[in-house]
Each structure stands twice: as structure tokens, then as C-alpha cells.
PDB file of C-alpha atoms in Angstrom:
ATOM      1  CA  ASP A  14      10.493   4.834  15.275  1.00 53.00           C
ATOM      2  CA  THR A  15      10.499   8.352  13.138  1.00 74.00           C
ATOM      3  CA  GLY A  16       8.777   6.155  10.375  1.00 91.00           C
ATOM      4  CA  VAL A  17       9.530   5.708   6.691  1.00 95.00           C
ATOM      5  CA  SER A  18      10.297   9.117   5.302  1.00 95.00           C
ATOM      6  CA  GLN A  19      10.951   9.995   1.183  1.00 97.00           C
ATOM      7  CA  ASP A  20      12.586  13.103  -0.376  1.00 97.00           C
ATOM      8  CA  PRO A  21      11.534  14.976  -2.055  1.00 97.00           C
ATOM      9  CA  ARG A  22       7.466  15.074  -1.637  1.00 95.00           C
ATOM     10  CA  HIS A  23       7.235  17.049  -4.800  1.00 96.00           C
ATOM     11  CA  LYS A  24       9.429  16.673  -8.005  1.00 97.00           C
ATOM     12  CA  ILE A  25       8.495  18.263 -11.281  1.00 98.00           C
ATOM     13  CA  THR A  26      10.494  17.752 -14.129  1.00 98.00           C
ATOM     14  CA  LYS A  27      10.456  18.107 -18.107  1.00 97.00           C
ATOM     15  CA  ARG A  28      10.171  14.946 -20.060  1.00 97.00           C
ATOM     16  CA  GLY A  29      13.345  13.346 -21.443  1.00 97.00           C
ATOM     17  CA  GLN A  30      15.120  14.632 -17.683  1.00 98.00           C
ATOM     18  CA  ASN A  31      15.955  11.757 -15.086  1.00 98.00           C
ATOM     19  CA  VAL A  32      14.937  11.829 -11.929  1.00 98.00           C
ATOM     20  CA  THR A  33      15.794  10.135  -8.507  1.00 98.00           C
ATOM     21  CA  PHE A  34      13.716   9.487  -5.338  1.00 98.00           C
ATOM     22  CA  ARG A  35      14.872   8.513  -1.910  1.00 98.00           C
ATOM     23  CA  CYS A  36      13.357   6.566   0.726  1.00 98.00           C
ATOM     24  CA  ASP A  37      14.754   6.036   4.522  1.00 97.00           C
ATOM     25  CA  PRO A  38      12.217   3.070   6.539  1.00 96.00           C
ATOM     26  CA  ILE A  39      12.041   2.598   9.664  1.00 94.00           C
ATOM     27  CA  SER A  40      15.507   1.803  11.118  1.00 90.00           C
ATOM     28  CA  GLU A  41      14.695  -2.299  11.983  1.00 88.00           C
ATOM     29  CA  HIS A  42      12.554  -3.163   8.752  1.00 91.00           C
ATOM     30  CA  ASN A  43      14.831  -5.031   6.698  1.00 91.00           C
ATOM     31  CA  ARG A  44      12.263  -5.364   4.161  1.00 91.00           C
ATOM     32  CA  LEU A  45      11.745  -2.073   1.710  1.00 94.00           C
ATOM     33  CA  TYR A  46       9.375  -1.467  -1.187  1.00 94.00           C
ATOM     34  CA  TRP A  47       8.480   0.630  -4.142  1.00 96.00           C
ATOM     35  CA  TYR A  48       4.663   1.456  -5.011  1.00 95.00           C
ATOM     36  CA  ARG A  49       3.187   3.634  -7.420  1.00 95.00           C
ATOM     37  CA  GLN A  50      -0.282   5.121  -7.498  1.00 93.00           C
ATOM     38  CA  THR A  51      -1.556   6.852  -9.656  1.00 92.00           C
ATOM     39  CA  LEU A  52      -5.300   8.853  -9.147  1.00 86.00           C
ATOM     40  CA  GLY A  53      -7.986   6.573  -8.659  1.00 82.00           C
ATOM     41  CA  GLN A  54      -6.091   3.662  -7.988  1.00 87.00           C
ATOM     42  CA  GLY A  55      -4.901   1.485  -5.517  1.00 90.00           C
ATOM     43  CA  PRO A  56      -0.928   1.153  -5.070  1.00 92.00           C
ATOM     44  CA  GLU A  57       1.296  -1.007  -7.721  1.00 91.00           C
ATOM     45  CA  PHE A  58       4.109  -2.997  -6.894  1.00 90.00           C
ATOM     46  CA  LEU A  59       7.402  -1.940  -8.484  1.00 93.00           C
ATOM     47  CA  THR A  60      10.130  -3.908  -6.588  1.00 93.00           C
ATOM     48  CA  TYR A  61      11.201  -4.532  -3.452  1.00 90.00           C
ATOM     49  CA  PHE A  62      14.311  -5.032  -1.346  1.00 92.00           C
ATOM     50  CA  GLN A  63      15.105  -7.620   1.343  1.00 90.00           C
ATOM     51  CA  ASN A  64      18.341  -5.759   3.242  1.00 91.00           C
ATOM     52  CA  GLU A  65      20.439  -4.750   0.048  1.00 92.00           C
ATOM     53  CA  ALA A  66      18.941  -7.784  -2.501  1.00 91.00           C
ATOM     54  CA  GLN A  67      16.716  -6.641  -4.835  1.00 91.00           C
ATOM     55  CA  LEU A  68      14.534  -9.933  -4.591  1.00 87.00           C
ATOM     56  CA  GLU A  69      11.521  -9.212  -6.965  1.00 85.00           C
ATOM     57  CA  LYS A  70      10.773  -6.448 -10.084  1.00 88.00           C
ATOM     58  CA  SER A  71       7.169  -6.249 -11.001  1.00 87.00           C
ATOM     59  CA  ARG A  72       6.996  -6.012 -15.022  1.00 84.00           C
ATOM     60  CA  LEU A  73       6.006  -2.521 -14.586  1.00 79.00           C
ATOM     61  CA  LEU A  74       9.107  -1.756 -13.565  1.00 83.00           C
ATOM     62  CA  SER A  75      10.695  -0.879 -17.495  1.00 87.00           C
ATOM     63  CA  ASP A  76      14.416  -0.467 -18.339  1.00 92.00           C
ATOM     64  CA  ARG A  77      14.237   3.463 -17.482  1.00 95.00           C
ATOM     65  CA  PHE A  78      13.783   2.154 -13.807  1.00 96.00           C
ATOM     66  CA  SER A  79      16.110   1.320 -11.692  1.00 95.00           C
ATOM     67  CA  ALA A  80      16.278   1.086  -7.578  1.00 96.00           C
ATOM     68  CA  GLU A  81      19.464   0.395  -5.392  1.00 96.00           C
ATOM     69  CA  ARG A  82      19.567  -0.100  -1.683  1.00 96.00           C
ATOM     70  CA  PRO A  83      23.242  -0.108  -1.546  1.00 90.00           C
ATOM     71  CA  LYS A  84      23.918  -0.810   2.506  1.00 87.00           C
ATOM     72  CA  GLY A  85      20.534  -2.279   3.111  1.00 85.00           C
ATOM     73  CA  SER A  86      19.245   0.965   4.997  1.00 91.00           C
ATOM     74  CA  PHE A  87      17.932   3.643   2.155  1.00 96.00           C
ATOM     75  CA  SER A  88      16.946   3.143  -1.137  1.00 97.00           C
ATOM     76  CA  THR A  89      17.289   5.066  -4.312  1.00 97.00           C
ATOM     77  CA  LEU A  90      14.455   5.354  -7.262  1.00 97.00           C
ATOM     78  CA  GLU A  91      15.642   6.411 -10.545  1.00 97.00           C
ATOM     79  CA  ILE A  92      13.892   6.880 -13.553  1.00 97.00           C
ATOM     80  CA  GLN A  93      15.657   7.757 -16.741  1.00 97.00           C
ATOM     81  CA  ARG A  94      14.254   9.638 -19.606  1.00 97.00           C
ATOM     82  CA  THR A  95      11.100  10.028 -18.172  1.00 97.00           C
ATOM     83  CA  GLU A  96       8.033  10.179 -19.841  1.00 96.00           C
ATOM     84  CA  GLN A  97       4.297  11.882 -19.171  1.00 96.00           C
ATOM     85  CA  GLY A  98       3.298   8.289 -18.565  1.00 94.00           C
ATOM     86  CA  ASP A  99       5.918   8.052 -15.644  1.00 96.00           C
ATOM     87  CA  SER A 100       3.645  10.941 -13.758  1.00 97.00           C
ATOM     88  CA  ALA A 101       2.236   9.351 -10.641  1.00 96.00           C
ATOM     89  CA  MET A 102       2.520   9.081  -6.745  1.00 95.00           C
ATOM     90  CA  TYR A 103       5.351   7.130  -5.372  1.00 97.00           C
ATOM     91  CA  LEU A 104       5.215   5.446  -2.483  1.00 96.00           C
ATOM     92  CA  CYS A 105       7.731   3.504  -0.371  1.00 97.00           C
ATOM     93  CA  ALA A 106       6.826   1.181   1.982  1.00 95.00           C
ATOM     94  CA  SER A 107       8.709  -1.031   4.768  1.00 93.00           C
ATOM     95  CA  SER A 108       8.209  -4.047   7.079  1.00 90.00           C
ATOM     96  CA  LEU A 109       9.693  -6.543   9.040  1.00 85.00           C
ATOM     97  CA  GLY A 110      10.480  -9.400   6.833  1.00 69.00           C
ATOM     98  CA  ASP A 111      10.801 -12.130   9.262  1.00 65.00           C
ATOM     99  CA  ARG A 112       7.191 -12.937   9.683  1.00 69.00           C
ATOM    100  CA  PRO A 113       4.433 -11.623   7.591  1.00 73.00           C
ATOM    101  CA  SER A 114       3.517  -8.114   8.935  1.00 81.00           C
ATOM    102  CA  PRO A 115       2.042  -4.922   7.449  1.00 86.00           C
ATOM    103  CA  LEU A 116       3.770  -2.417   5.581  1.00 89.00           C
ATOM    104  CA  HIS A 117       4.466   0.910   6.914  1.00 93.00           C
ATOM    105  CA  PHE A 118       4.586   3.705   4.520  1.00 94.00           C
ATOM    106  CA  GLY A 119       6.105   7.036   3.735  1.00 95.00           C
ATOM    107  CA  ASN A 120       4.363   9.944   2.660  1.00 93.00           C
ATOM    108  CA  GLY A 121       5.359   9.274  -1.110  1.00 95.00           C
ATOM    109  CA  THR A 122       6.740  11.542  -3.818  1.00 97.00           C
ATOM    110  CA  ARG A 123       4.263  13.202  -6.216  1.00 96.00           C
ATOM    111  CA  LEU A 124       6.142  13.279  -9.663  1.00 98.00           C
ATOM    112  CA  THR A 125       4.674  15.407 -12.579  1.00 97.00           C
ATOM    113  CA  VAL A 126       6.289  15.002 -15.885  1.00 97.00           C
ATOM    114  CA  THR A 127       5.526  17.875 -18.339  1.00 96.00           C
TER     115      THR A 127
ATOM    116  CA  ALA B  19      -1.921 -14.245 -10.098  1.00 66.00           C
ATOM    117  CA  GLN B  20      -4.019 -12.241  -7.100  1.00 74.00           C
ATOM    118  CA  THR B  21      -6.816  -9.716  -7.505  1.00 89.00           C
ATOM    119  CA  VAL B  22      -8.631  -7.573  -5.093  1.00 94.00           C
ATOM    120  CA  THR B  23     -11.969  -5.817  -5.749  1.00 95.00           C
ATOM    121  CA  GLN B  24     -13.452  -2.972  -4.169  1.00 97.00           C
ATOM    122  CA  SER B  25     -16.948  -2.654  -5.687  1.00 95.00           C
ATOM    123  CA  GLN B  26     -17.679   1.092  -4.170  1.00 96.00           C
ATOM    124  CA  PRO B  27     -15.689   3.970  -5.431  1.00 95.00           C
ATOM    125  CA  GLU B  28     -17.427   6.621  -3.175  1.00 96.00           C
ATOM    126  CA  MET B  29     -19.420   5.907  -0.237  1.00 97.00           C
ATOM    127  CA  SER B  30     -20.794   8.596   2.478  1.00 97.00           C
ATOM    128  CA  VAL B  31     -21.839   8.438   5.979  1.00 98.00           C
ATOM    129  CA  GLN B  32     -23.556  10.413   8.096  1.00 98.00           C
ATOM    130  CA  GLU B  33     -21.361  11.450  11.604  1.00 97.00           C
ATOM    131  CA  ALA B  34     -21.730   8.982  13.999  1.00 97.00           C
ATOM    132  CA  GLU B  35     -23.546   6.286  12.202  1.00 98.00           C
ATOM    133  CA  THR B  36     -22.219   2.956  11.122  1.00 98.00           C
ATOM    134  CA  VAL B  37     -21.024   1.921   7.007  1.00 98.00           C
ATOM    135  CA  THR B  38     -19.585  -1.088   5.645  1.00 98.00           C
ATOM    136  CA  LEU B  39     -17.104  -1.125   3.143  1.00 98.00           C
ATOM    137  CA  SER B  40     -17.035  -4.263   1.038  1.00 98.00           C
ATOM    138  CA  CYS B  41     -13.985  -5.870  -0.361  1.00 97.00           C
ATOM    139  CA  THR B  42     -13.603  -9.102  -2.187  1.00 97.00           C
ATOM    140  CA  TYR B  43     -10.450 -11.208  -3.331  1.00 95.00           C
ATOM    141  CA  ASP B  44      -9.474 -13.987  -5.783  1.00 93.00           C
ATOM    142  CA  THR B  45      -6.789 -16.570  -4.742  1.00 89.00           C
ATOM    143  CA  SER B  46      -5.473 -20.057  -4.838  1.00 87.00           C
ATOM    144  CA  GLU B  47      -3.513 -19.623  -1.706  1.00 84.00           C
ATOM    145  CA  SER B  48      -4.245 -21.122   1.220  1.00 83.00           C
ATOM    146  CA  ASN B  49      -2.204 -19.069   3.709  1.00 85.00           C
ATOM    147  CA  TYR B  50      -2.687 -15.535   3.151  1.00 89.00           C
ATOM    148  CA  TYR B  51      -3.390 -12.093   5.228  1.00 91.00           C
ATOM    149  CA  LEU B  52      -5.986  -9.410   4.631  1.00 94.00           C
ATOM    150  CA  PHE B  53      -5.381  -5.748   5.513  1.00 95.00           C
ATOM    151  CA  TRP B  54      -7.561  -2.385   5.389  1.00 97.00           C
ATOM    152  CA  TYR B  55      -5.640   0.826   4.747  1.00 96.00           C
ATOM    153  CA  LYS B  56      -6.643   4.157   5.250  1.00 96.00           C
ATOM    154  CA  GLN B  57      -5.222   7.098   3.178  1.00 93.00           C
ATOM    155  CA  PRO B  58      -6.417  10.613   4.181  1.00 91.00           C
ATOM    156  CA  PRO B  59      -6.327  12.979   1.763  1.00 86.00           C
ATOM    157  CA  SER B  60      -2.571  14.396   1.058  1.00 78.00           C
ATOM    158  CA  ARG B  61      -1.376  12.113   3.925  1.00 81.00           C
ATOM    159  CA  GLN B  62       0.231   8.723   4.521  1.00 88.00           C
ATOM    160  CA  MET B  63      -1.463   5.470   4.168  1.00 91.00           C
ATOM    161  CA  ILE B  64      -1.765   3.941   7.543  1.00 93.00           C
ATOM    162  CA  LEU B  65      -3.254   0.485   8.610  1.00 94.00           C
ATOM    163  CA  VAL B  66      -6.540   0.456  10.065  1.00 96.00           C
ATOM    164  CA  ILE B  67      -6.833  -3.472  10.732  1.00 96.00           C
ATOM    165  CA  ARG B  68      -5.485  -6.683   9.992  1.00 94.00           C
ATOM    166  CA  GLN B  69      -6.955 -10.263   9.563  1.00 94.00           C
ATOM    167  CA  GLU B  70      -5.148 -14.014   9.103  1.00 90.00           C
ATOM    168  CA  ALA B  71      -6.623 -16.306   6.374  1.00 89.00           C
ATOM    169  CA  TYR B  72      -6.594 -19.095   9.395  1.00 87.00           C
ATOM    170  CA  LYS B  73      -8.130 -17.271  12.343  1.00 87.00           C
ATOM    171  CA  GLN B  74     -12.001 -17.715  12.047  1.00 85.00           C
ATOM    172  CA  GLN B  75     -12.605 -15.000  14.331  1.00 91.00           C
ATOM    173  CA  ASN B  76     -13.035 -11.503  12.926  1.00 94.00           C
ATOM    174  CA  ALA B  77     -10.521  -9.056  13.576  1.00 93.00           C
ATOM    175  CA  THR B  78     -11.595  -5.533  15.956  1.00 94.00           C
ATOM    176  CA  GLU B  79      -9.934  -2.606  16.563  1.00 93.00           C
ATOM    177  CA  ASN B  80     -11.709  -0.231  18.352  1.00 95.00           C
ATOM    178  CA  ARG B  81     -14.601   1.344  16.202  1.00 97.00           C
ATOM    179  CA  PHE B  82     -13.017  -0.797  13.056  1.00 97.00           C
ATOM    180  CA  SER B  83     -14.051  -4.615  12.671  1.00 97.00           C
ATOM    181  CA  VAL B  84     -14.223  -6.782   9.864  1.00 97.00           C
ATOM    182  CA  ASN B  85     -16.346  -9.366   8.468  1.00 96.00           C
ATOM    183  CA  PHE B  86     -14.310 -12.378   7.117  1.00 96.00           C
ATOM    184  CA  GLN B  87     -16.316 -15.217   4.882  1.00 95.00           C
ATOM    185  CA  LYS B  88     -13.050 -17.231   3.630  1.00 92.00           C
ATOM    186  CA  ALA B  89     -15.438 -19.694   1.281  1.00 93.00           C
ATOM    187  CA  ALA B  90     -16.662 -16.414  -0.137  1.00 94.00           C
ATOM    188  CA  LYS B  91     -13.436 -14.459  -0.499  1.00 94.00           C
ATOM    189  CA  SER B  92     -14.879 -11.607   0.680  1.00 96.00           C
ATOM    190  CA  PHE B  93     -13.411  -9.071   3.704  1.00 96.00           C
ATOM    191  CA  SER B  94     -15.498  -5.935   4.329  1.00 97.00           C
ATOM    192  CA  LEU B  95     -14.812  -3.523   7.001  1.00 98.00           C
ATOM    193  CA  LYS B  96     -16.960  -1.874   9.249  1.00 98.00           C
ATOM    194  CA  ILE B  97     -17.023   1.594  10.889  1.00 98.00           C
ATOM    195  CA  SER B  98     -19.113   2.142  13.839  1.00 98.00           C
ATOM    196  CA  ASP B  99     -19.643   5.571  15.555  1.00 97.00           C
ATOM    197  CA  SER B 100     -18.371   7.316  12.118  1.00 98.00           C
ATOM    198  CA  GLN B 101     -16.096  10.139  12.777  1.00 97.00           C
ATOM    199  CA  LEU B 102     -15.111  13.335  10.659  1.00 96.00           C
ATOM    200  CA  GLY B 103     -11.307  11.826  11.099  1.00 95.00           C
ATOM    201  CA  ASP B 104     -12.475   8.921   9.186  1.00 97.00           C
ATOM    202  CA  THR B 105     -12.834  10.745   5.960  1.00 96.00           C
ATOM    203  CA  ALA B 106     -10.223   9.224   3.371  1.00 96.00           C
ATOM    204  CA  MET B 107      -9.842   6.639   1.209  1.00 96.00           C
ATOM    205  CA  TYR B 108      -9.629   2.716   2.092  1.00 97.00           C
ATOM    206  CA  PHE B 109      -7.913   0.163   0.528  1.00 97.00           C
ATOM    207  CA  CYS B 110      -8.146  -3.590   0.627  1.00 97.00           C
ATOM    208  CA  ALA B 111      -5.002  -5.610   0.706  1.00 95.00           C
ATOM    209  CA  PHE B 112      -4.256  -9.280   0.166  1.00 92.00           C
ATOM    210  CA  MET B 113      -1.005 -10.408   0.730  1.00 88.00           C
ATOM    211  CA  LYS B 114      -0.074 -14.060   0.442  1.00 81.00           C
ATOM    212  CA  GLN B 115       2.864 -15.707   2.539  1.00 74.00           C
ATOM    213  CA  GLY B 116       5.415 -16.403   0.755  1.00 68.00           C
ATOM    214  CA  THR B 117       8.480 -15.326  -0.709  1.00 58.00           C
ATOM    215  CA  GLY B 118       8.522 -11.043  -0.820  1.00 63.00           C
ATOM    216  CA  ASN B 119       5.127 -11.432   1.327  1.00 67.00           C
ATOM    217  CA  GLN B 120       3.854  -9.483  -1.728  1.00 76.00           C
ATOM    218  CA  PHE B 121       0.772  -7.144  -1.488  1.00 86.00           C
ATOM    219  CA  TYR B 122      -1.667  -6.606  -3.779  1.00 89.00           C
ATOM    220  CA  PHE B 123      -4.320  -3.622  -3.317  1.00 93.00           C
ATOM    221  CA  GLY B 124      -7.924  -2.648  -4.424  1.00 95.00           C
ATOM    222  CA  THR B 125      -8.602   0.392  -6.209  1.00 94.00           C
ATOM    223  CA  GLY B 126      -9.968   1.860  -3.423  1.00 96.00           C
ATOM    224  CA  THR B 127     -13.220   3.377  -1.966  1.00 97.00           C
ATOM    225  CA  SER B 128     -13.687   7.172  -1.226  1.00 96.00           C
ATOM    226  CA  LEU B 129     -15.196   7.497   2.222  1.00 97.00           C
ATOM    227  CA  THR B 130     -16.977  11.041   3.077  1.00 97.00           C
ATOM    228  CA  VAL B 131     -18.191  11.637   6.751  1.00 97.00           C
ATOM    229  CA  ILE B 132     -20.719  13.830   6.502  1.00 97.00           C
ATOM    230  CA  PRO B 133     -20.985  16.121   9.717  1.00 95.00           C
TER     231      PRO B 133
END
């Protein structure tokens, strides 16, 4: 168990650019979640996958956001035409979905849009 | 919709003392789970303790214990014998059982352990 890993740790981009983040969950975990966390707030749910299927998306996830998990393993989160309001920590978490189980979080990707 | 409220943005405690962090939640669900997560500065969020709503007995994990009051929808975390390494943000989280096992988090309490 190597834990949940996210790449990159930090990303600075200019407004209007596209960015993509990667998450590698714990290998036996079939559920993968993306959360966004801003300063002074708790994580806010964005979307989640069970295996390769994206089963739920938050209203926070605008059309500029897209997430994939093509083979049910790693996942990518892409933000197109970034805005300053997208600046946040993007957290990935995974869990075993057969029964209620805790989330295991990665270190997050901190995005700064200038 | 589920909401989780942590009314204490910041708290401090002397090393070796006991501190209690409060959390309340609002839900119409009957089957759910509650968690406390810890997020040290610049480090990843880790699970501290969990509680199943159907269990009346309060969960305990070493120095960490909870006071779960289902009727009052209250879920406080007690840290005994506080250590410097307990300094972190603490998030209360609610998970309803069902599709997605969706987690809802509070805004967090920043705890500082003073040597």
C-alpha cells in the first residue's frame, strides 16, 4: 500500500490556460473522489468514480472541468480556461466501495492561477 | 442536503491537557457514518476516528475518543494527553450510506498544542 499519490504537488498557471492533474489511488480501491479545498474551508466534493464510471458530479464542477478514469485505475482532472477563482488545493481520495469505508487522501495539488 | 458545522475555528491546548472539538450535523438520514480527519500543516489528511450511527457505544482510538449524541446530532472529538504532533486542522465529516458514500465536511477547527 503506497497510498494515494497526486501529481504535480504545485501548479502555477496563467488565467486562460488549461491544466491537468493526475491521481493514482490505492491499487485495490475501486472508488476515487476529487475534492477542492480553499483556505479556511473543508474539502468540497467535485466528482467521484466507481471503477471507470463517473457516477456523480457536483454543481461546483462547471463545464470547464472534466475528469476521467479510463481504465479504472488512475484519474485525471482537467480544468480548461482557468480563472483566478479556480485557485485552490485539489484533493484526490480513494476508498473501497463494497461497503462504507473511510476516504484515503493524497497530498493534493495546489493550483495558483495568476 | 447534509450540513456539518464546526463552530470553533481555532482552539489551543497545553501539552498533556485534554481538549474537546465540537461538531454538529443536520440530516434526515438514519444510516450514516461520522468521521474526524486530521490535516497537519502542509501534509495530507488522515483519518483519526470513525463512528457508525447505529452503534450507541462511543468510538475510541488511543488518546482520541468521541461523544456521539445521535438525538442532538452532535459528534465531538476529545483528545487526551495532547501532544505537539496533534497540532493540525481537524475536520468533522458525515457520510450517508448509499450511492457514492458521499462525504460532507465541516469548515474545520485549527488546533494548536502549546508546549
